[in-house]
Tab-separated table of C-alpha atoms in Angstrom:
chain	number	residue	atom	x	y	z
A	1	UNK	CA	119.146	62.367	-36.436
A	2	UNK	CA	117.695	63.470	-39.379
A	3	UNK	CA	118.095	61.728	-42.777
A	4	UNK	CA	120.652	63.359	-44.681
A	5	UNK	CA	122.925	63.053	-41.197
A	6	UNK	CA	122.206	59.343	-41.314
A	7	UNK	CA	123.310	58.930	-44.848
A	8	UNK	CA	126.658	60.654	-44.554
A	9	UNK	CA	127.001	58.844	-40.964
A	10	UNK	CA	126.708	55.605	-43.441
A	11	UNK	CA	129.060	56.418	-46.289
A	12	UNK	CA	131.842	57.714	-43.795
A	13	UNK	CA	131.573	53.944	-41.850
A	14	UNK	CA	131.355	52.545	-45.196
A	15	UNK	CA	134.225	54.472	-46.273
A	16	UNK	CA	136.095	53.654	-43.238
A	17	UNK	CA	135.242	49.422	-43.268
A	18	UNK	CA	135.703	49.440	-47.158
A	19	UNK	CA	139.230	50.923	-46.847
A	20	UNK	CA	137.962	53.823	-49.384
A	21	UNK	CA	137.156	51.000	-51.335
A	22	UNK	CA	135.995	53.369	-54.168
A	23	UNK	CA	139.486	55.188	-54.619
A	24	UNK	CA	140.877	51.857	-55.100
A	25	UNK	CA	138.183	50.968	-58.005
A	26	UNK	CA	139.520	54.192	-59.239
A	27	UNK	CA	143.836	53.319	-59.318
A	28	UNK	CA	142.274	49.755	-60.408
A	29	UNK	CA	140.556	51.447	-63.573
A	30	UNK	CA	143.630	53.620	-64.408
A	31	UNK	CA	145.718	50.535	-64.269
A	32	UNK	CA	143.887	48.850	-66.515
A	33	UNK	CA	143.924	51.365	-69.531
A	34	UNK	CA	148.023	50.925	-69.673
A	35	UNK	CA	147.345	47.366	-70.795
A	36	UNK	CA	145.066	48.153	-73.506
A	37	UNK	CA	147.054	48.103	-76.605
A	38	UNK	CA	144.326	51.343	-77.927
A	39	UNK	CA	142.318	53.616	-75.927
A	40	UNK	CA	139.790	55.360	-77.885
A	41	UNK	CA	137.168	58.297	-76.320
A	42	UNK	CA	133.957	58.058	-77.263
A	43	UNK	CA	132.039	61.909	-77.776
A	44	UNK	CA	133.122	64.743	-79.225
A	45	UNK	CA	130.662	67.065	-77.928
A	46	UNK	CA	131.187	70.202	-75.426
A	47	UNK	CA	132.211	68.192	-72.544
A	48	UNK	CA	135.105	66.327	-74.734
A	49	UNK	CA	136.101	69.659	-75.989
A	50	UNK	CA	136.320	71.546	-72.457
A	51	UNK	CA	137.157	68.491	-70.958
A	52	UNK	CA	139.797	66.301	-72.689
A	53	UNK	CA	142.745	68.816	-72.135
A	54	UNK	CA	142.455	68.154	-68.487
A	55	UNK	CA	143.141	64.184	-68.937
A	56	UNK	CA	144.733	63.928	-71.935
A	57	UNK	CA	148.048	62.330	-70.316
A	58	UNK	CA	146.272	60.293	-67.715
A	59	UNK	CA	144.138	58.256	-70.258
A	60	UNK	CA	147.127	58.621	-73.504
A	61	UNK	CA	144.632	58.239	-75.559
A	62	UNK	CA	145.027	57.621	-80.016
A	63	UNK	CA	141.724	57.516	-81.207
A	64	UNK	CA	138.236	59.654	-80.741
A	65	UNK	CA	134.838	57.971	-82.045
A	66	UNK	CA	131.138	59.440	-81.817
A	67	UNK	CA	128.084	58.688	-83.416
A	68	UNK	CA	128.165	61.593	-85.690
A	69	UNK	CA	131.481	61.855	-86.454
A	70	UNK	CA	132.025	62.541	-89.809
A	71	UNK	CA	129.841	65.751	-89.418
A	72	UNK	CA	131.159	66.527	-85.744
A	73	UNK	CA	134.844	66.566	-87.798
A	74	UNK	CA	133.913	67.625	-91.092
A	75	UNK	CA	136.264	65.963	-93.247
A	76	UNK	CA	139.066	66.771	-90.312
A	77	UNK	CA	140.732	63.597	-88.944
A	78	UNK	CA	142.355	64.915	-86.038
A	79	UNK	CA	141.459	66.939	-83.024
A	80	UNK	CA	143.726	66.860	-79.715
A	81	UNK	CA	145.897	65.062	-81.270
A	82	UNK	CA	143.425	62.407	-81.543
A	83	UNK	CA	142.334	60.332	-84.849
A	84	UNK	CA	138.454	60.270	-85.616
A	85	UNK	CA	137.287	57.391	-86.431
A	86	UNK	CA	133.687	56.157	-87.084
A	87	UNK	CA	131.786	53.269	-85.081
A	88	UNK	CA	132.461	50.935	-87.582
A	89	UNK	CA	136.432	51.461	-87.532
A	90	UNK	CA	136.165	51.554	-83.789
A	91	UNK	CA	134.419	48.016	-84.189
A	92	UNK	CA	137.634	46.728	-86.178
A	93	UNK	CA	140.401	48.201	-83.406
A	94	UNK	CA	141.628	45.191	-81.351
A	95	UNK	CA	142.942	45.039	-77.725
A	96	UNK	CA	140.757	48.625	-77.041
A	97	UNK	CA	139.070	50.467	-74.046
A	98	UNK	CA	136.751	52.918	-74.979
A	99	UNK	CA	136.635	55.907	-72.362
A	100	UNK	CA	132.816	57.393	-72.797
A	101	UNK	CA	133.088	61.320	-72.126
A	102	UNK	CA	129.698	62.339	-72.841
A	103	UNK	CA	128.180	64.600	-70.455
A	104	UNK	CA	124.399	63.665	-70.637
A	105	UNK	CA	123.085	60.203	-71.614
A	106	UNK	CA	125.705	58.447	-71.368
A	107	UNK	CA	124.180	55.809	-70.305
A	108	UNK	CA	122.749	55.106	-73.825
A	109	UNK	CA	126.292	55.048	-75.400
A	110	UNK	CA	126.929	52.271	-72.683
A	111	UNK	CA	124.266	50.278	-74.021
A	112	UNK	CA	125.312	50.431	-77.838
A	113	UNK	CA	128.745	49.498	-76.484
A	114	UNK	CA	127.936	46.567	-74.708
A	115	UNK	CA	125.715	45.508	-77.391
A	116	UNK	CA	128.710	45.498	-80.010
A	117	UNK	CA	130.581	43.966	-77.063
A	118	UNK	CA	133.403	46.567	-77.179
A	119	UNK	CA	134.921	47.160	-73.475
A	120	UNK	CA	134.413	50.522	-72.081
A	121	UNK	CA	134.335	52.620	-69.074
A	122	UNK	CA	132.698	55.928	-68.375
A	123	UNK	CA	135.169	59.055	-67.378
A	124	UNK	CA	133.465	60.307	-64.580
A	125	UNK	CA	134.677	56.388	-62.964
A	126	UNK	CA	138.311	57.507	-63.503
A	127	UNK	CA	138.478	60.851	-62.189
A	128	UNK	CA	136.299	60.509	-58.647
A	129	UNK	CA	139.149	61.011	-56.464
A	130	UNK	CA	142.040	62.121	-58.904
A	131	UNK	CA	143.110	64.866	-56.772
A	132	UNK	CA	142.432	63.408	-53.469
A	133	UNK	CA	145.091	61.192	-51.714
A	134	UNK	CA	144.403	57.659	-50.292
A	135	UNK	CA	142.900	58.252	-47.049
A	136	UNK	CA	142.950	55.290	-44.089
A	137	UNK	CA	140.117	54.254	-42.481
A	138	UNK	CA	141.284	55.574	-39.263
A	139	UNK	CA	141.381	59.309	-40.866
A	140	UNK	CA	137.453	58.335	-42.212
A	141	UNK	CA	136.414	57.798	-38.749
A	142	UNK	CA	138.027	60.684	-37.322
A	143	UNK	CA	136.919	62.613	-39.738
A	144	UNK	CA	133.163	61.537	-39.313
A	145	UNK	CA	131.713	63.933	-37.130
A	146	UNK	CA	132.801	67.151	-39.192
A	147	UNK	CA	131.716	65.268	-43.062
A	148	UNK	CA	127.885	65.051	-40.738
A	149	UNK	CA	127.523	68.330	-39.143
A	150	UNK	CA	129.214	69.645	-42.110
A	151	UNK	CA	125.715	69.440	-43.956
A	152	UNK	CA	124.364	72.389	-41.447
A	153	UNK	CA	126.608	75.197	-42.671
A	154	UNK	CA	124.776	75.347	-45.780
A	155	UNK	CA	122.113	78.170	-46.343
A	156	UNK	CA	119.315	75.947	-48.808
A	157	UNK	CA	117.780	72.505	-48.845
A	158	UNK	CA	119.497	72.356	-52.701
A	159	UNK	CA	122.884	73.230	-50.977
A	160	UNK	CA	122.464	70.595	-48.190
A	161	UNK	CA	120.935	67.986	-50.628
A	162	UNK	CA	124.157	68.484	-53.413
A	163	UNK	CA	126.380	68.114	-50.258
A	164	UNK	CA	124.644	64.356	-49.255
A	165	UNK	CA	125.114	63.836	-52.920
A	166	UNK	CA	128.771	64.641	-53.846
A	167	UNK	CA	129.848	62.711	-50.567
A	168	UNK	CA	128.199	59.709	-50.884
A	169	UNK	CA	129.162	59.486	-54.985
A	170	UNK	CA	132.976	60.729	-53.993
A	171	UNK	CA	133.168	57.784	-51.252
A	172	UNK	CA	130.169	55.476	-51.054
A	173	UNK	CA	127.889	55.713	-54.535
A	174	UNK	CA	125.838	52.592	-53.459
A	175	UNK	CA	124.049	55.254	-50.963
A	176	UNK	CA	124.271	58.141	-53.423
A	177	UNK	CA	120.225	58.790	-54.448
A	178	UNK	CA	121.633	61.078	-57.470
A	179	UNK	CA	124.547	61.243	-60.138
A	180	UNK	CA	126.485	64.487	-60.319
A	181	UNK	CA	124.931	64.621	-63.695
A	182	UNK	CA	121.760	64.806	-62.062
A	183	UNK	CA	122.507	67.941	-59.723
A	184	UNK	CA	124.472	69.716	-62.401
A	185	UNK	CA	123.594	73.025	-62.827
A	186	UNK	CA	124.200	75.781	-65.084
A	187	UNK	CA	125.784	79.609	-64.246
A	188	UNK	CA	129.018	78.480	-62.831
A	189	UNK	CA	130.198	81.801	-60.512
A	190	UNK	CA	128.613	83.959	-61.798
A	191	UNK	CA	124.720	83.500	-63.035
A	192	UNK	CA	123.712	81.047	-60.190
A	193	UNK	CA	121.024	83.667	-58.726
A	194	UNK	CA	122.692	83.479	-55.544
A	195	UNK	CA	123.611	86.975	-55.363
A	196	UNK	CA	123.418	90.443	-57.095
A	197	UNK	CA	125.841	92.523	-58.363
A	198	UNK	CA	126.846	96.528	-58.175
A	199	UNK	CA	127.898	99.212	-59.647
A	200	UNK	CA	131.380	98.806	-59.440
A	201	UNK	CA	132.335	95.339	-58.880
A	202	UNK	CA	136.520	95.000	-57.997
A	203	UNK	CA	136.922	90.995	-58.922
A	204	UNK	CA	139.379	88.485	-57.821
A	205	UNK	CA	140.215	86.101	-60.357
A	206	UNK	CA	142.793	83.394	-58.220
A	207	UNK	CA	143.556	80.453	-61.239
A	208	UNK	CA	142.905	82.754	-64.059
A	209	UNK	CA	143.904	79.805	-66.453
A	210	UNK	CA	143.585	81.675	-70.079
A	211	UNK	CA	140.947	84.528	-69.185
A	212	UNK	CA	138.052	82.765	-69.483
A	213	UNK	CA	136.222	82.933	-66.717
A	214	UNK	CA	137.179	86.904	-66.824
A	215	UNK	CA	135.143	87.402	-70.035
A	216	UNK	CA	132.332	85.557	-68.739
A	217	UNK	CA	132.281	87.687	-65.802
A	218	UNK	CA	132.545	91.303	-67.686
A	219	UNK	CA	129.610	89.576	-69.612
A	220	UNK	CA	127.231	89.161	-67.023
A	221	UNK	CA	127.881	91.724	-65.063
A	222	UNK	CA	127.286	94.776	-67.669
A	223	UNK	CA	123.959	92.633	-68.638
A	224	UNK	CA	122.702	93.086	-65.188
A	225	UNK	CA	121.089	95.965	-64.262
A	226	UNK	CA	122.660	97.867	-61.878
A	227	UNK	CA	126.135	95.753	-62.750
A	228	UNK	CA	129.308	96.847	-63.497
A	229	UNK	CA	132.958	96.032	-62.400
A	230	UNK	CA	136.148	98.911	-61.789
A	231	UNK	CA	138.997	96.595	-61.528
A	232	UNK	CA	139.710	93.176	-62.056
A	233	UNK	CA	142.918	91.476	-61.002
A	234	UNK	CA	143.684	87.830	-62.152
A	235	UNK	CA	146.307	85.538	-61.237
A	236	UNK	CA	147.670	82.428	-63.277
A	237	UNK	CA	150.780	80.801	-62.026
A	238	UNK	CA	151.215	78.769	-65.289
A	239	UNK	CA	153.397	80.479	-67.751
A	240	UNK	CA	152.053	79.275	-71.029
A	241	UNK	CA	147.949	79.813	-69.677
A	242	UNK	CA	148.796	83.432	-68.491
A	243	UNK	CA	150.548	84.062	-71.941
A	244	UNK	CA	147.182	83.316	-73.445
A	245	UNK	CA	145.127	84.975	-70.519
A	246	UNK	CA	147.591	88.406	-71.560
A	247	UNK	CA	146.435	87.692	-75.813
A	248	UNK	CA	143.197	87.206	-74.776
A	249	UNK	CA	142.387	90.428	-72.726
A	250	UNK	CA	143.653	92.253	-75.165
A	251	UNK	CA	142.017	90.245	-77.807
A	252	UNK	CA	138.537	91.192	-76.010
A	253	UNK	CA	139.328	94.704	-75.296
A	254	UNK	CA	138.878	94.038	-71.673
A	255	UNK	CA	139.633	97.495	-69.832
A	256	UNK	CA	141.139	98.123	-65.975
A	257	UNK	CA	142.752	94.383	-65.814
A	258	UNK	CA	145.818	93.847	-63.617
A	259	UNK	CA	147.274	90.487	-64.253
A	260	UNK	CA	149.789	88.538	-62.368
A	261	UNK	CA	151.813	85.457	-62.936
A	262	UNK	CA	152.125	84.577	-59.527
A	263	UNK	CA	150.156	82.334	-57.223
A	264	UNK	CA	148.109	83.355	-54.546
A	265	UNK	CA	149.511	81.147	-51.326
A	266	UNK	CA	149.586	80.443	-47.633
A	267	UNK	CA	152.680	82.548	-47.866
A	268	UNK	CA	154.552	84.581	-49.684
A	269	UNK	CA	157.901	82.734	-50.878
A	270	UNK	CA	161.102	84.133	-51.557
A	271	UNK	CA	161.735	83.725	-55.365
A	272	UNK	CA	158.133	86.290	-55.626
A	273	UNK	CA	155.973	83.182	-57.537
A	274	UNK	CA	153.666	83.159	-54.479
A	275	UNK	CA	151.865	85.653	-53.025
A	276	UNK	CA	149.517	85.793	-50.366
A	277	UNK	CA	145.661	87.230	-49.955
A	278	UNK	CA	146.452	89.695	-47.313
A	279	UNK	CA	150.320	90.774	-48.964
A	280	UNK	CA	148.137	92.287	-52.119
A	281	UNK	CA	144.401	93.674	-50.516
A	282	UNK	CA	144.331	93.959	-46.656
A	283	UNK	CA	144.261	97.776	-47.945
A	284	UNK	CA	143.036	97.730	-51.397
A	285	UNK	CA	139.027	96.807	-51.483
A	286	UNK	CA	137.983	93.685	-53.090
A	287	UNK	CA	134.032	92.702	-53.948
A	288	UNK	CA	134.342	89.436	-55.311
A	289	UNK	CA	136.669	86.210	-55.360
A	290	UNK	CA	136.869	82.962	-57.910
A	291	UNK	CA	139.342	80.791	-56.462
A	292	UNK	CA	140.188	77.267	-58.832
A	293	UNK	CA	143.868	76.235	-57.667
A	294	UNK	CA	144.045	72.577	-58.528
A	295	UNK	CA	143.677	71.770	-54.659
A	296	UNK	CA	145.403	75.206	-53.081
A	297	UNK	CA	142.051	77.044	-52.134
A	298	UNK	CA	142.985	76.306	-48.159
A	299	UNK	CA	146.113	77.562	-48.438
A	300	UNK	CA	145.249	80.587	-49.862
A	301	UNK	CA	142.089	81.279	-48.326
A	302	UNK	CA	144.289	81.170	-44.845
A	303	UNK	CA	146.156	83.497	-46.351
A	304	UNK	CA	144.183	85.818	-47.062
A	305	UNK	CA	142.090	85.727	-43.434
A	306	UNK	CA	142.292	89.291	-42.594
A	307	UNK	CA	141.375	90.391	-46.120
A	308	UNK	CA	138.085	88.552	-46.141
A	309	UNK	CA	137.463	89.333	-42.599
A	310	UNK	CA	137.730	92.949	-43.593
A	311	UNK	CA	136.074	93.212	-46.958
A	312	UNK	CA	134.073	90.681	-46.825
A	313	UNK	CA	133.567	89.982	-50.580
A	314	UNK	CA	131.756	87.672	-52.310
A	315	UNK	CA	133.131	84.465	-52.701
A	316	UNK	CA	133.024	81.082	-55.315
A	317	UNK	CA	135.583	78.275	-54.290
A	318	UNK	CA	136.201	75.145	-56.172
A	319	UNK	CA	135.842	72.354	-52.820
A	320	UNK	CA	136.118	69.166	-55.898
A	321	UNK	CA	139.982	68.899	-56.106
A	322	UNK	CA	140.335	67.490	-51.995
A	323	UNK	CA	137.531	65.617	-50.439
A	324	UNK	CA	138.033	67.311	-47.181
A	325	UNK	CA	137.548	70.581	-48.814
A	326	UNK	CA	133.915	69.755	-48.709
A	327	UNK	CA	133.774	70.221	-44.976
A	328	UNK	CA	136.395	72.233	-44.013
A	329	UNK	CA	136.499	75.448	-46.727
A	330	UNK	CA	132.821	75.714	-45.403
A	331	UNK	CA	133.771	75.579	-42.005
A	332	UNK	CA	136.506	78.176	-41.970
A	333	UNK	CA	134.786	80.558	-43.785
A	334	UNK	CA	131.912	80.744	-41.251
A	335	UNK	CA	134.739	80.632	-38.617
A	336	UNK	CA	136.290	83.398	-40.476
A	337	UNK	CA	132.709	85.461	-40.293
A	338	UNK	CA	129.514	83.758	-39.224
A	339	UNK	CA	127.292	86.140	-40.833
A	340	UNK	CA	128.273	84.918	-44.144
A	341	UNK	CA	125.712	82.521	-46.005
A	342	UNK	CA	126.842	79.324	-48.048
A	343	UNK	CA	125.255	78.096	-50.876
A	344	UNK	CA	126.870	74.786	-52.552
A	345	UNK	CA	126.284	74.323	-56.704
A	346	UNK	CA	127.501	71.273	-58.622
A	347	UNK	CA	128.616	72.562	-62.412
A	348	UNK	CA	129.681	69.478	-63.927
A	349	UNK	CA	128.179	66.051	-65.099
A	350	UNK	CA	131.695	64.284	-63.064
A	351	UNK	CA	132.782	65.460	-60.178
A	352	UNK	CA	134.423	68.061	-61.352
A	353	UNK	CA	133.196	71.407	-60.250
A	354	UNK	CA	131.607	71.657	-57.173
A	355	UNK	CA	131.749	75.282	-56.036
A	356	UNK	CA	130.849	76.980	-52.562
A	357	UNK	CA	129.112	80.367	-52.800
A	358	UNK	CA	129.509	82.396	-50.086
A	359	UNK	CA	127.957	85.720	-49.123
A	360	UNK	CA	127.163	88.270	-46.147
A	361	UNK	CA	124.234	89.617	-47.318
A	362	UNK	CA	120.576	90.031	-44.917
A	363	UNK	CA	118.484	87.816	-47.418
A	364	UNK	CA	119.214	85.601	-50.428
A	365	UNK	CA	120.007	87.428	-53.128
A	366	UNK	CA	118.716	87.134	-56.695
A	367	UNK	CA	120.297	88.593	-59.955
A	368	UNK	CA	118.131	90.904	-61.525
């Protein structure tokens, strides 16, 4: 058995005599903020700002401190909701947890923390598992065999390396040789190198959220030579983000959009919220699908079967929101058509954004 087989063999027994020990370290964590009479986060930098939205009611936090603050708010107190306040003033707060949410070197914020002997915990602790349920150990052993042979689905040794990696920091990290923050890499979806891009692109947006991932797709396609897109169709189920997706097409001048605000799902349901994959494109051509549903992406992708088997379109899938995702998204897809290739990127310094890339192409493809 090779060695990345031996390591996940490892952190599923671990996971399985531990009683996911690590998810539990996780519900202890979030406990523990509720008794803290102030919870303060500690950065204000890009993570914090793309970031904070998505945990703003878990941690409820008052107060937002960083090492440069007064220039970071310029002469503006409040941002989120949030009170800046400099290190000093942090120092005075009693009965406080600081949350660190700094993507890179945070490690040196811990240190000037625990020298001023102010309590703190780092965000990437508090989110591991978020979306993930509690899972017995009896489902860890049972599960075994498909988190190992998982590993040889992937195309690269980066892909296969990343996939040792986010398992054993998702359910073991004493066997995990590198932090997400250390496999991070830049070009979410679209500027990985992974693939190339035509003339006429027809893009899938499924979790639209407010258009932004839209923009950054018109952007690097018309920079690459031979790119272009003719259609795009987006989907955001929220109300309030597909309200802003709408002002922000039209805002960017963004030309031969169709947007939804509908789901994509398993199935289509009654009240017309959900839709499903093959419902909308089994005969309308598709080139290329982003899929980030908060957990959702099997659902739809078994929705949509036929339609990938048919087009065959490029593909990035968020696998971070379920654990199991990691294995079995990969899986079905090669199930679905064996010729396609996966490549697995981590985007994030957390473990947030882990996305498969999948492709039927004869080679590996490189953007021009």
């Amino acid at each position: 058995m090779d060695v990345r087989k031996k390591r996940l063999r490892k952190a599923a027994v671990y996971a399985a005599d531990s009683n996911y020990a690590i998810y539990d370290h996780q519900t202890n964590l979030l406990d523990k903020i509720r008794n803290y009479a102030n919870v303060c986060i500690f950065g204000i930098g890009t993570f914090f700002k793309e970031g904070y939205p998505y945990v703003k009611e878990m941690l409820g936090a008052a107060y937002v401190c960083d090492n440069h603050i007064e220039q970071a708010l310029k002469e503006k107190r409040e941002t989120y909701g949030l009170t800046g306040i400099t290190v000093d003033e942090l120092e005075k707060l009693e009965n406080t947890l600081v949350v660190i949410m700094i993507g890179n070197g945070y490690t040196e914020v811990e240190k000037q923390l625990d020298e001023k002997n102010i309590e703190h915990v780092y965000i990437g602790e508090l989110i591991l598992n978020m979306y993930t349920p509690k899972h017995s150990a009896e489902w860890f052993l049972k599960e075994s065999e498909n988190i190992v042979n998982a590993v040889d689905l992937f195309e690269d040794e980066e892909s296969k390396d990343n996939y040792v990696e986010i398992i054993c920091n998702r359910i073991a990290p004493h066997l995990s040789e590198k932090t997400f923050e250390e496999i991070k890499t830049g070009g979410e979806y679209f500027a990985t190198g992974l693939w190339s891009y035509k003339p006429e692109e027809i893009f899938v947006d499924i979790g639209a959220y407010t258009g932004d991932t839209i923009i950054q797709f018109r952007d690097h396609v018309l920079k690459n030579k031979g790119g272009g897109y003719r259609k795009i169709y987006a989907f955001e189920l929220e109300k309030n983000f597909y309200q802003q997706l709408i002002t922000n097409v039209e805002k960017e001048g963004l030309e031969n959009i169709d947007a939804y605000n509908i789901g994509i799902a398993e199935k289509c349901n009654e009240q017309g919220s959900m839709i499903c994959l093959d419902t909308m494109f089994l005969e309308k051509e598709i080139t290329l699908v982003k899929m980030d549903i908060e957990g959702y992406e099997w659902g739809a992708l078994h929705g949509g079967l036929k339609t990938i088997q048919k087009w065959q379109p490029k593909m990035a899938v968020c696998l971070y929101h379920c654990l199991e995702d990691l294995w079995r998204i990969p899986r079905l897809i090669k199930q679905i058509n064996p010729e396609y290739r996966l490549y697995l990127r981590h985007h994030s310094p957390v473990v947030w954004d882990s996305v498969l890339y999948a492709s039927v192409c004869t080679g590996k493809e490189k953007n021009v």
